[in-house]
CSV table of C-alpha atoms in Angstrom, one decimal:
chain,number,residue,atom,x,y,z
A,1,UNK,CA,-11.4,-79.1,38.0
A,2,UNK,CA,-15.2,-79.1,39.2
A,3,UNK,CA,-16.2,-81.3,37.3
A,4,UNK,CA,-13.6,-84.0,38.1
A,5,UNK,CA,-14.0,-83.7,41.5
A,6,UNK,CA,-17.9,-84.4,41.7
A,7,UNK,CA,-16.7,-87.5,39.8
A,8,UNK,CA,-14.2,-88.5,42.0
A,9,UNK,CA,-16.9,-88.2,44.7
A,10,UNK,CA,-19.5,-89.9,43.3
A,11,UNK,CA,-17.3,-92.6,43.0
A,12,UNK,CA,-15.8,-92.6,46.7
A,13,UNK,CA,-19.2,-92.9,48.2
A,14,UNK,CA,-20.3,-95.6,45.6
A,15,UNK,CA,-22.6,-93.7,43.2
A,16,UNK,CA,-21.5,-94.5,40.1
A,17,UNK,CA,-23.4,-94.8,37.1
A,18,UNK,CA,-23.6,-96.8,34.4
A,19,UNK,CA,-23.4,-94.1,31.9
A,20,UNK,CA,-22.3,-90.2,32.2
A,21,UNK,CA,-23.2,-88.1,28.9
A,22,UNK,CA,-20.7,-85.2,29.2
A,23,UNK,CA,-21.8,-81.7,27.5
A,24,UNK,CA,-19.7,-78.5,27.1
A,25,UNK,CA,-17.9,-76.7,24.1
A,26,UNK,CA,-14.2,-77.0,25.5
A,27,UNK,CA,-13.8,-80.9,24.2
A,28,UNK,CA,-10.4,-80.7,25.4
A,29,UNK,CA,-11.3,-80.6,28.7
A,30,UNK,CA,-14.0,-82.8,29.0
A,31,UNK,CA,-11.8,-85.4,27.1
A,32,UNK,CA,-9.3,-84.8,29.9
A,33,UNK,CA,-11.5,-85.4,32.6
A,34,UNK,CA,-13.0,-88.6,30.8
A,35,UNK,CA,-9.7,-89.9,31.0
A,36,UNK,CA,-8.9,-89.0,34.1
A,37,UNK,CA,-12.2,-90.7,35.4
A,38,UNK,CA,-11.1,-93.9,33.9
A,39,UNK,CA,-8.1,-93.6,35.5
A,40,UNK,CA,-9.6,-93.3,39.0
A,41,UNK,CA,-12.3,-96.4,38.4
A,42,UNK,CA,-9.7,-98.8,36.7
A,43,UNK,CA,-6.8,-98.0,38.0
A,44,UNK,CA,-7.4,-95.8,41.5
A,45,UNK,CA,-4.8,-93.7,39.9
A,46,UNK,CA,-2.1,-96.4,40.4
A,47,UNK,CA,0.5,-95.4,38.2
A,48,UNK,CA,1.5,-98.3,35.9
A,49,UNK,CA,-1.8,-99.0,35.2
A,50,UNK,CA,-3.1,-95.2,34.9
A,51,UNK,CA,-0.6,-95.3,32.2
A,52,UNK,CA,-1.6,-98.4,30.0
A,53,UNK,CA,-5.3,-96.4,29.9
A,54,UNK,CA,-3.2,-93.3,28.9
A,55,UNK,CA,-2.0,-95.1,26.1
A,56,UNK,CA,-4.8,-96.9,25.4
A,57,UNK,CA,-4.0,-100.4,25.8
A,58,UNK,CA,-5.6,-101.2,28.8
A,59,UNK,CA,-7.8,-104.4,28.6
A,60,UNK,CA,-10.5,-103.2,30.3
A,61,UNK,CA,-10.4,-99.5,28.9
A,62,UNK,CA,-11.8,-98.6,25.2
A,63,UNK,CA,-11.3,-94.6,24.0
A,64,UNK,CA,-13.9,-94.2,20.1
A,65,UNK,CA,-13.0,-91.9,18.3
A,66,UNK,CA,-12.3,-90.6,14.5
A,67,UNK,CA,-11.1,-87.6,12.2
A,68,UNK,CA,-13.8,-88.4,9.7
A,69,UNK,CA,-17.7,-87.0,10.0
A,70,UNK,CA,-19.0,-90.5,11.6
A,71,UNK,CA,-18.0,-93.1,13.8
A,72,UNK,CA,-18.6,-96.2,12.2
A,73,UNK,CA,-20.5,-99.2,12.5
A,74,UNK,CA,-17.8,-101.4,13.0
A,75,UNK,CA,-16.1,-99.4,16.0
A,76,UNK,CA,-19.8,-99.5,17.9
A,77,UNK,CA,-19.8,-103.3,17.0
A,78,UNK,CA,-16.3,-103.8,18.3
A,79,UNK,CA,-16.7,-101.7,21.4
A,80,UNK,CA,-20.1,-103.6,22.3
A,81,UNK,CA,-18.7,-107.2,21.7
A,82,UNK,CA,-15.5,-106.4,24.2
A,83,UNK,CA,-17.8,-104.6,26.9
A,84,UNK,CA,-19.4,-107.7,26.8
A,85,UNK,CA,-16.5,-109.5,28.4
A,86,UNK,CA,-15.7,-110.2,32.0
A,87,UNK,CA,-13.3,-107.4,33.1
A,88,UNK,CA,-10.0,-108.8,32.6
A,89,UNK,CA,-8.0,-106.8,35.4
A,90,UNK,CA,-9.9,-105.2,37.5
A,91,UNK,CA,-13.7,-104.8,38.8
A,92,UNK,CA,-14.8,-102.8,36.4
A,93,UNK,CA,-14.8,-101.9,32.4
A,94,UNK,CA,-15.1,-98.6,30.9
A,95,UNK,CA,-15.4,-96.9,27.8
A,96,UNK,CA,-15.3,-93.8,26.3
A,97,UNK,CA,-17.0,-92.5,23.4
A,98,UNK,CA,-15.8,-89.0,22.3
A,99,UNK,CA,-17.8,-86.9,19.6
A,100,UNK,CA,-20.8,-89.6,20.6
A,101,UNK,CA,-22.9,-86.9,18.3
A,102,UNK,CA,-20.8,-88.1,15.4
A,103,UNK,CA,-22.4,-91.6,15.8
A,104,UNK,CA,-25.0,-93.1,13.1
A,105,UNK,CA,-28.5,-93.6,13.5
A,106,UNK,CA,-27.6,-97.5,13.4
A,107,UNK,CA,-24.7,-96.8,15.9
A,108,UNK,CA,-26.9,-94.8,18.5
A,109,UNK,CA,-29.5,-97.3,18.3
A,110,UNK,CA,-27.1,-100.3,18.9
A,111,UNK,CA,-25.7,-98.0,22.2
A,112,UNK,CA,-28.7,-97.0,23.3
A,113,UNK,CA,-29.3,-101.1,23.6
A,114,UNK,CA,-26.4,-101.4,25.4
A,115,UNK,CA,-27.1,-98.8,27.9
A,116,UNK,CA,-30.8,-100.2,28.5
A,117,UNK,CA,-29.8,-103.3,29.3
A,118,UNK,CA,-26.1,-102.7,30.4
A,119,UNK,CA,-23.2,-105.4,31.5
A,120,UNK,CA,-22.6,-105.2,35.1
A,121,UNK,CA,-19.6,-102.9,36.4
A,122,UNK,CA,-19.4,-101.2,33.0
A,123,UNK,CA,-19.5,-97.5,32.6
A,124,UNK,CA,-19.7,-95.2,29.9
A,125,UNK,CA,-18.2,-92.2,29.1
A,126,UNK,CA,-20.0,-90.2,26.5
A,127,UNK,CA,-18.7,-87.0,24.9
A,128,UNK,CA,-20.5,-84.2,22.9
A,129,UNK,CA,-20.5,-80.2,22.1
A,130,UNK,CA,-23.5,-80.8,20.2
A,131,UNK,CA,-26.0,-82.6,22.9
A,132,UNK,CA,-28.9,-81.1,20.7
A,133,UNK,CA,-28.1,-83.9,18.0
A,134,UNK,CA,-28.2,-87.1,20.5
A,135,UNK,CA,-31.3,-89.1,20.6
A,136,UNK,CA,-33.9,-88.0,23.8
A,137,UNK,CA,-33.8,-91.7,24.8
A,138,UNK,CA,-29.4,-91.7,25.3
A,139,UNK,CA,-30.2,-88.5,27.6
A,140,UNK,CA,-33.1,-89.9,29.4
A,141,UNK,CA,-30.3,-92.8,30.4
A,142,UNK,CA,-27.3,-91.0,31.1
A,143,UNK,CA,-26.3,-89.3,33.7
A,144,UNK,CA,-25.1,-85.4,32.8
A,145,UNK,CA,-22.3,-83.6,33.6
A,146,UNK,CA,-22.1,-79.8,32.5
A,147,UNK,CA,-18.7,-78.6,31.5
A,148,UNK,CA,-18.3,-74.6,31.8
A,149,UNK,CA,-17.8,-73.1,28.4
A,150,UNK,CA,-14.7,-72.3,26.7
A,151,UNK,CA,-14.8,-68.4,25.9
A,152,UNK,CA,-14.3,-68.5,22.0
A,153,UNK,CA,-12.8,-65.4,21.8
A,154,UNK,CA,-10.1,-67.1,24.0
A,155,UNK,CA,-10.0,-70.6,21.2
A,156,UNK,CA,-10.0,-68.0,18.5
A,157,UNK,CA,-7.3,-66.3,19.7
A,158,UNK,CA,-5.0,-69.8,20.9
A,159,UNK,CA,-6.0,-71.0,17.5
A,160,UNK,CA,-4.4,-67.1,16.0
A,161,UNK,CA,-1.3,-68.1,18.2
A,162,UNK,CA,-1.0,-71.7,18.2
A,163,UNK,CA,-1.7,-72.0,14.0
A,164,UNK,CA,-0.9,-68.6,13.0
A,165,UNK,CA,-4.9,-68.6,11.4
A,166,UNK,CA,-6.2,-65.6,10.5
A,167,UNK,CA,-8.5,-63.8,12.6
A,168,UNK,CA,-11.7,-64.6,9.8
A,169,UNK,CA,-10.6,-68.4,9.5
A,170,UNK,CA,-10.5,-68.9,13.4
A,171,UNK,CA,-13.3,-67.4,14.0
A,172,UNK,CA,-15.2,-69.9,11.5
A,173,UNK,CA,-13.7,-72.8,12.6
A,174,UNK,CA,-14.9,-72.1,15.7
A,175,UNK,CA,-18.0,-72.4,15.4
A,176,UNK,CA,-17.6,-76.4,14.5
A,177,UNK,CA,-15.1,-77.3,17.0
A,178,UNK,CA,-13.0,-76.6,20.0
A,179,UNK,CA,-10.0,-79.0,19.7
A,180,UNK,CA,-7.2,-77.7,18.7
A,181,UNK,CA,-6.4,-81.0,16.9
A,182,UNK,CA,-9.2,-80.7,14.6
A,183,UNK,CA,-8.7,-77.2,13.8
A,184,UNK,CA,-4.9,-77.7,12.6
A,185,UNK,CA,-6.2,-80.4,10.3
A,186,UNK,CA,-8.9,-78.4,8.5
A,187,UNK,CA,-7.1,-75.5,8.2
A,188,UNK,CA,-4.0,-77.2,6.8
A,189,UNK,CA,-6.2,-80.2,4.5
A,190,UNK,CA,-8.7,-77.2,3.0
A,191,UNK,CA,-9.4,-73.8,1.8
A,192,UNK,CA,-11.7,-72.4,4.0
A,193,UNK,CA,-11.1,-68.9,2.9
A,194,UNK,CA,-13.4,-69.6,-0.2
A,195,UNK,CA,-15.5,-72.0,1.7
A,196,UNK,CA,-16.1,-69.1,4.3
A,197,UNK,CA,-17.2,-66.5,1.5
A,198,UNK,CA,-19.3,-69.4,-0.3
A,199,UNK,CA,-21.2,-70.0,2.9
A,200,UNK,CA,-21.4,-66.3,3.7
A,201,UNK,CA,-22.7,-65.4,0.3
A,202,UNK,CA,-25.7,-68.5,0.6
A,203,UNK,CA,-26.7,-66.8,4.1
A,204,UNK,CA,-27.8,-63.8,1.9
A,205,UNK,CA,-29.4,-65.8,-0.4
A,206,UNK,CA,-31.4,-68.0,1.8
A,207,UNK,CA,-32.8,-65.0,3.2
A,208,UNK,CA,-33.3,-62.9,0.0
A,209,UNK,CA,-34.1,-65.2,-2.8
A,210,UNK,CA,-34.6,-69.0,-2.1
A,211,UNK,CA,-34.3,-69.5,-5.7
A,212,UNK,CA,-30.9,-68.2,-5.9
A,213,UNK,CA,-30.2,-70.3,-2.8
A,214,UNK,CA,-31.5,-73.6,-4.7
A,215,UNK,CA,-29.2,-72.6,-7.6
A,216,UNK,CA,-26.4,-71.7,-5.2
A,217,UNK,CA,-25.7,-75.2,-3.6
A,218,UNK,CA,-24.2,-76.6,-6.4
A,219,UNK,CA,-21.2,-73.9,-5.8
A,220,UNK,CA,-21.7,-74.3,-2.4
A,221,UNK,CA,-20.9,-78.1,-2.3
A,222,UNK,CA,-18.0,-77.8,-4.8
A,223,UNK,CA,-16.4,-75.9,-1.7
A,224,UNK,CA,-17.5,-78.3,0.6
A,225,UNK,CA,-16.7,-81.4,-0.7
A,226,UNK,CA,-17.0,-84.0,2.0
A,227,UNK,CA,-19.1,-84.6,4.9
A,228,UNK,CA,-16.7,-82.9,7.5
A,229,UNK,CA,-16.6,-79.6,5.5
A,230,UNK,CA,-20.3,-79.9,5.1
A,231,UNK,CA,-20.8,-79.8,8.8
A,232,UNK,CA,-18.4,-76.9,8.9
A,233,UNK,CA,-20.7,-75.2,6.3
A,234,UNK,CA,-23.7,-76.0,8.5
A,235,UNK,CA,-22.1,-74.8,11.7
A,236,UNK,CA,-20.9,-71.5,10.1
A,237,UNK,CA,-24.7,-71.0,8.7
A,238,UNK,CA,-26.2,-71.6,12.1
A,239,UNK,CA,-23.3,-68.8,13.7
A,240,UNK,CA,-24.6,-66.5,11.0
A,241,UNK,CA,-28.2,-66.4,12.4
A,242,UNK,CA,-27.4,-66.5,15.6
A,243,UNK,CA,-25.1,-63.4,15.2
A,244,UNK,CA,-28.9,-61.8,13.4
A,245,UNK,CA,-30.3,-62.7,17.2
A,246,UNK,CA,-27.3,-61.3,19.3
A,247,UNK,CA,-27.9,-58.0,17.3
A,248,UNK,CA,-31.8,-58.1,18.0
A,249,UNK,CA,-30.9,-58.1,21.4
A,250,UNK,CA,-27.8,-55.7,21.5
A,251,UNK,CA,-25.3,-58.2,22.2
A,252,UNK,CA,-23.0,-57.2,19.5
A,253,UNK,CA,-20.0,-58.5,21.5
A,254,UNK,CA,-20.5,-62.1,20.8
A,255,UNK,CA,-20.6,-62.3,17.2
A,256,UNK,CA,-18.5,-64.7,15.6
A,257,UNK,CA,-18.8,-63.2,12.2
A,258,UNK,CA,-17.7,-59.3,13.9
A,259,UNK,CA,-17.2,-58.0,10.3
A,260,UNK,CA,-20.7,-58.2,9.3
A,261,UNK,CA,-22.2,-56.2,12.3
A,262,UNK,CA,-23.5,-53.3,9.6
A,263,UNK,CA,-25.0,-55.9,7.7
A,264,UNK,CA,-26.4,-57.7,10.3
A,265,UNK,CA,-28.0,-54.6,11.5
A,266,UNK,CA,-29.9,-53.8,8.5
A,267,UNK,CA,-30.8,-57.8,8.2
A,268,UNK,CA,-32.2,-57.9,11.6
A,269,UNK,CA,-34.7,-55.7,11.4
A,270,UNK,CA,-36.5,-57.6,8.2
A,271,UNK,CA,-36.5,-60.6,10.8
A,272,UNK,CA,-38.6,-61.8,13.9
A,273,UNK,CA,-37.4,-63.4,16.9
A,274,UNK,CA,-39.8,-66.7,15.6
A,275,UNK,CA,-38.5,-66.8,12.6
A,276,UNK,CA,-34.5,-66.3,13.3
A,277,UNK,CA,-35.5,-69.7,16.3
A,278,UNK,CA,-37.4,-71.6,13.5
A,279,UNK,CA,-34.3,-71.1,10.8
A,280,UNK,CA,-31.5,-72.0,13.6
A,281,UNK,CA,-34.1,-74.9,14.4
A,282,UNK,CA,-33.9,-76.2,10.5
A,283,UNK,CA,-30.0,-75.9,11.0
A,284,UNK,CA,-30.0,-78.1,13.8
A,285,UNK,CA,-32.3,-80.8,12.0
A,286,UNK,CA,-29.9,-80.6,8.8
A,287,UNK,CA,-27.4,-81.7,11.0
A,288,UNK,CA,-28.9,-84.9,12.0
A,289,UNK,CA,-29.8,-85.6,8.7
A,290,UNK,CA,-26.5,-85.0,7.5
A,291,UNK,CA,-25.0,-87.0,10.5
A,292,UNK,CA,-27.5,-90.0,9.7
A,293,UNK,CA,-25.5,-90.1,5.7
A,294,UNK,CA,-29.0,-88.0,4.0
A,295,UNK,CA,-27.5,-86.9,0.5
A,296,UNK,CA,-26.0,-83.3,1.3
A,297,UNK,CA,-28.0,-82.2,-1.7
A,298,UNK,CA,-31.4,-82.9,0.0
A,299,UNK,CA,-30.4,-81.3,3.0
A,300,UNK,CA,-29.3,-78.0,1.4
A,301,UNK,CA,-32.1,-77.8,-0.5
A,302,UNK,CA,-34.6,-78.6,2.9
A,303,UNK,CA,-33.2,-75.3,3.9
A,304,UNK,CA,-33.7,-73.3,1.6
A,305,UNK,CA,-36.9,-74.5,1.0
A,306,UNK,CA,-38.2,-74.7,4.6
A,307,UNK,CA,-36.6,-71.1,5.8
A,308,UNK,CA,-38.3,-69.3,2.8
A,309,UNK,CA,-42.0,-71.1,3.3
């Protein structure tokens, strides 16, 4: 892999740094790599040890990460008290923070602290397919490593193979995740069929009544009934404009809702290029908000008030 081997570079000529923010939609490889990374600064791939970071019990290794729609305070407050410690066997400590976009407000704060004013010989690993939602200031000190991106027509169909989804329900989940772990559990925990037509049914209505829209996230909610399915919901309504702004510019091919392309073409044309980037831009703000515990309510309601006005 690329990717991997501009690490393993870096680090034979002695240019590591303190802190590598990895971005890409195929979180199965970039958790890979991370992993494989540690491997090479703990352990220089020795085996016994390479396997004790596999397996997560290595003293000097730490892997966050959680099913659930935020890492909590705790696990930031743990991680940062043992990367506080003298490495135990080797030169150096690392840890690796996966879904780092899942963090808190309080939890990015208390990282971006650590990486200010960082332990020596202590790296950091962070993880995301949703960069947008990371504080400027975690960028500004991390160093970035692009991941090519995983063709979702290719997760789609794994996820149609691996899970036996349906071609609608794959396609949906997609647009909030590209492990293959994550997209067993919500298909076999939930009912996304109903979710799926909820959420489809309050794109209309954001765009041709705000009123109905207001009145519609009560049944909206009822569907999505935690935080993870909210974020779901959110990442299906942000694929749902975006398919408006592949059609605007004929690229009907990448549509993740492919069903809707007659809709989408009469909808398009009621919409400009501004406004479609200023509605996807709301999205992305509800998810911070939603990510930093906001009531679910209040940002439903931001939307639909904020993509009518």
């Amino acid at each position: 892999m690329l990717e991997l081997e501009q690490l393993t570079k870096a680090y034979h000529n002695q240019k590591l740094s303190h802190a590598y923010l990895f971005e890409g939609d195929d979180a199965e490889a970039m958790t890979s790599t991370a992993r494989s990374f540690a491997q090479l600064i703990l352990c220089q791939n020795e085996a016994q040890c390479s396997a004790k970071v596999m397996q997560q019990n290595h003293p000097d290794f730490q892997y966050i990460a959680t099913d659930e729609a935020t890492i909590k305070k705790e696990q930031i407050e743990r991680l940062v008290h043992h990367m506080n410690q003298l490495p135990i066997e080797g030169a150096y400590k690392v840890y690796i923070i996966q879904d780092f976009e899942k963090l808190t407000a309080q939890g990015e704060n208390s990282i971006l602290k650590f990486l200010e004013e960082p332990p020596q010989n202590t790296v950091a690993i962070l993880i995301s397919t949703k960069p947008e939602q990371i504080l400027d200031t975690i960028h500004s000190r991390c160093q970035h490593v692009y991941f090519k991106p995983i063709q979702r027509d290719s997760f789609v169909q794994r996820l149609a193979e691996r899970e036996g989804m349906t071609q609608p329900i794959a396609e949906f989940i997609s647009t909030y995740t590209t492990q293959y772990e994550v997209a067993h559990q919500l298909n076999e925990e939930f009912e996304l069929a109903a979710l799926r037509k909820t959420m489809l049914q309050w794109c209309d209505r954001l765009l041709n009544s705000s009123e109905m829209a207001l009145i519609g996230i009560v049944e909206l909610l009822k569907q999505a009934k935690n935080r993870r399915l909210q974020l779901l919901t959110l990442s299906g309504i942000n694929a749902y404009f975006q398919d408006l702004l592949y059609i605007k510019v004929g690229m009907k091919a990448r549509l993740t809702f492919s069903e809707l392309h007659d809709h989408y073409q009469n909808t398009a044309t009621q919409l400009s290029y501004r406004h479609l980037v200023y509605i996807m831009e709301q999205i992305t703000e509800a998810h911070k908000k939603l990510n930093q515990n906001v009531n679910p309510t209040l940002v439903f309601e931001q939307i639909a008030i904020k993509v009518k006005g």
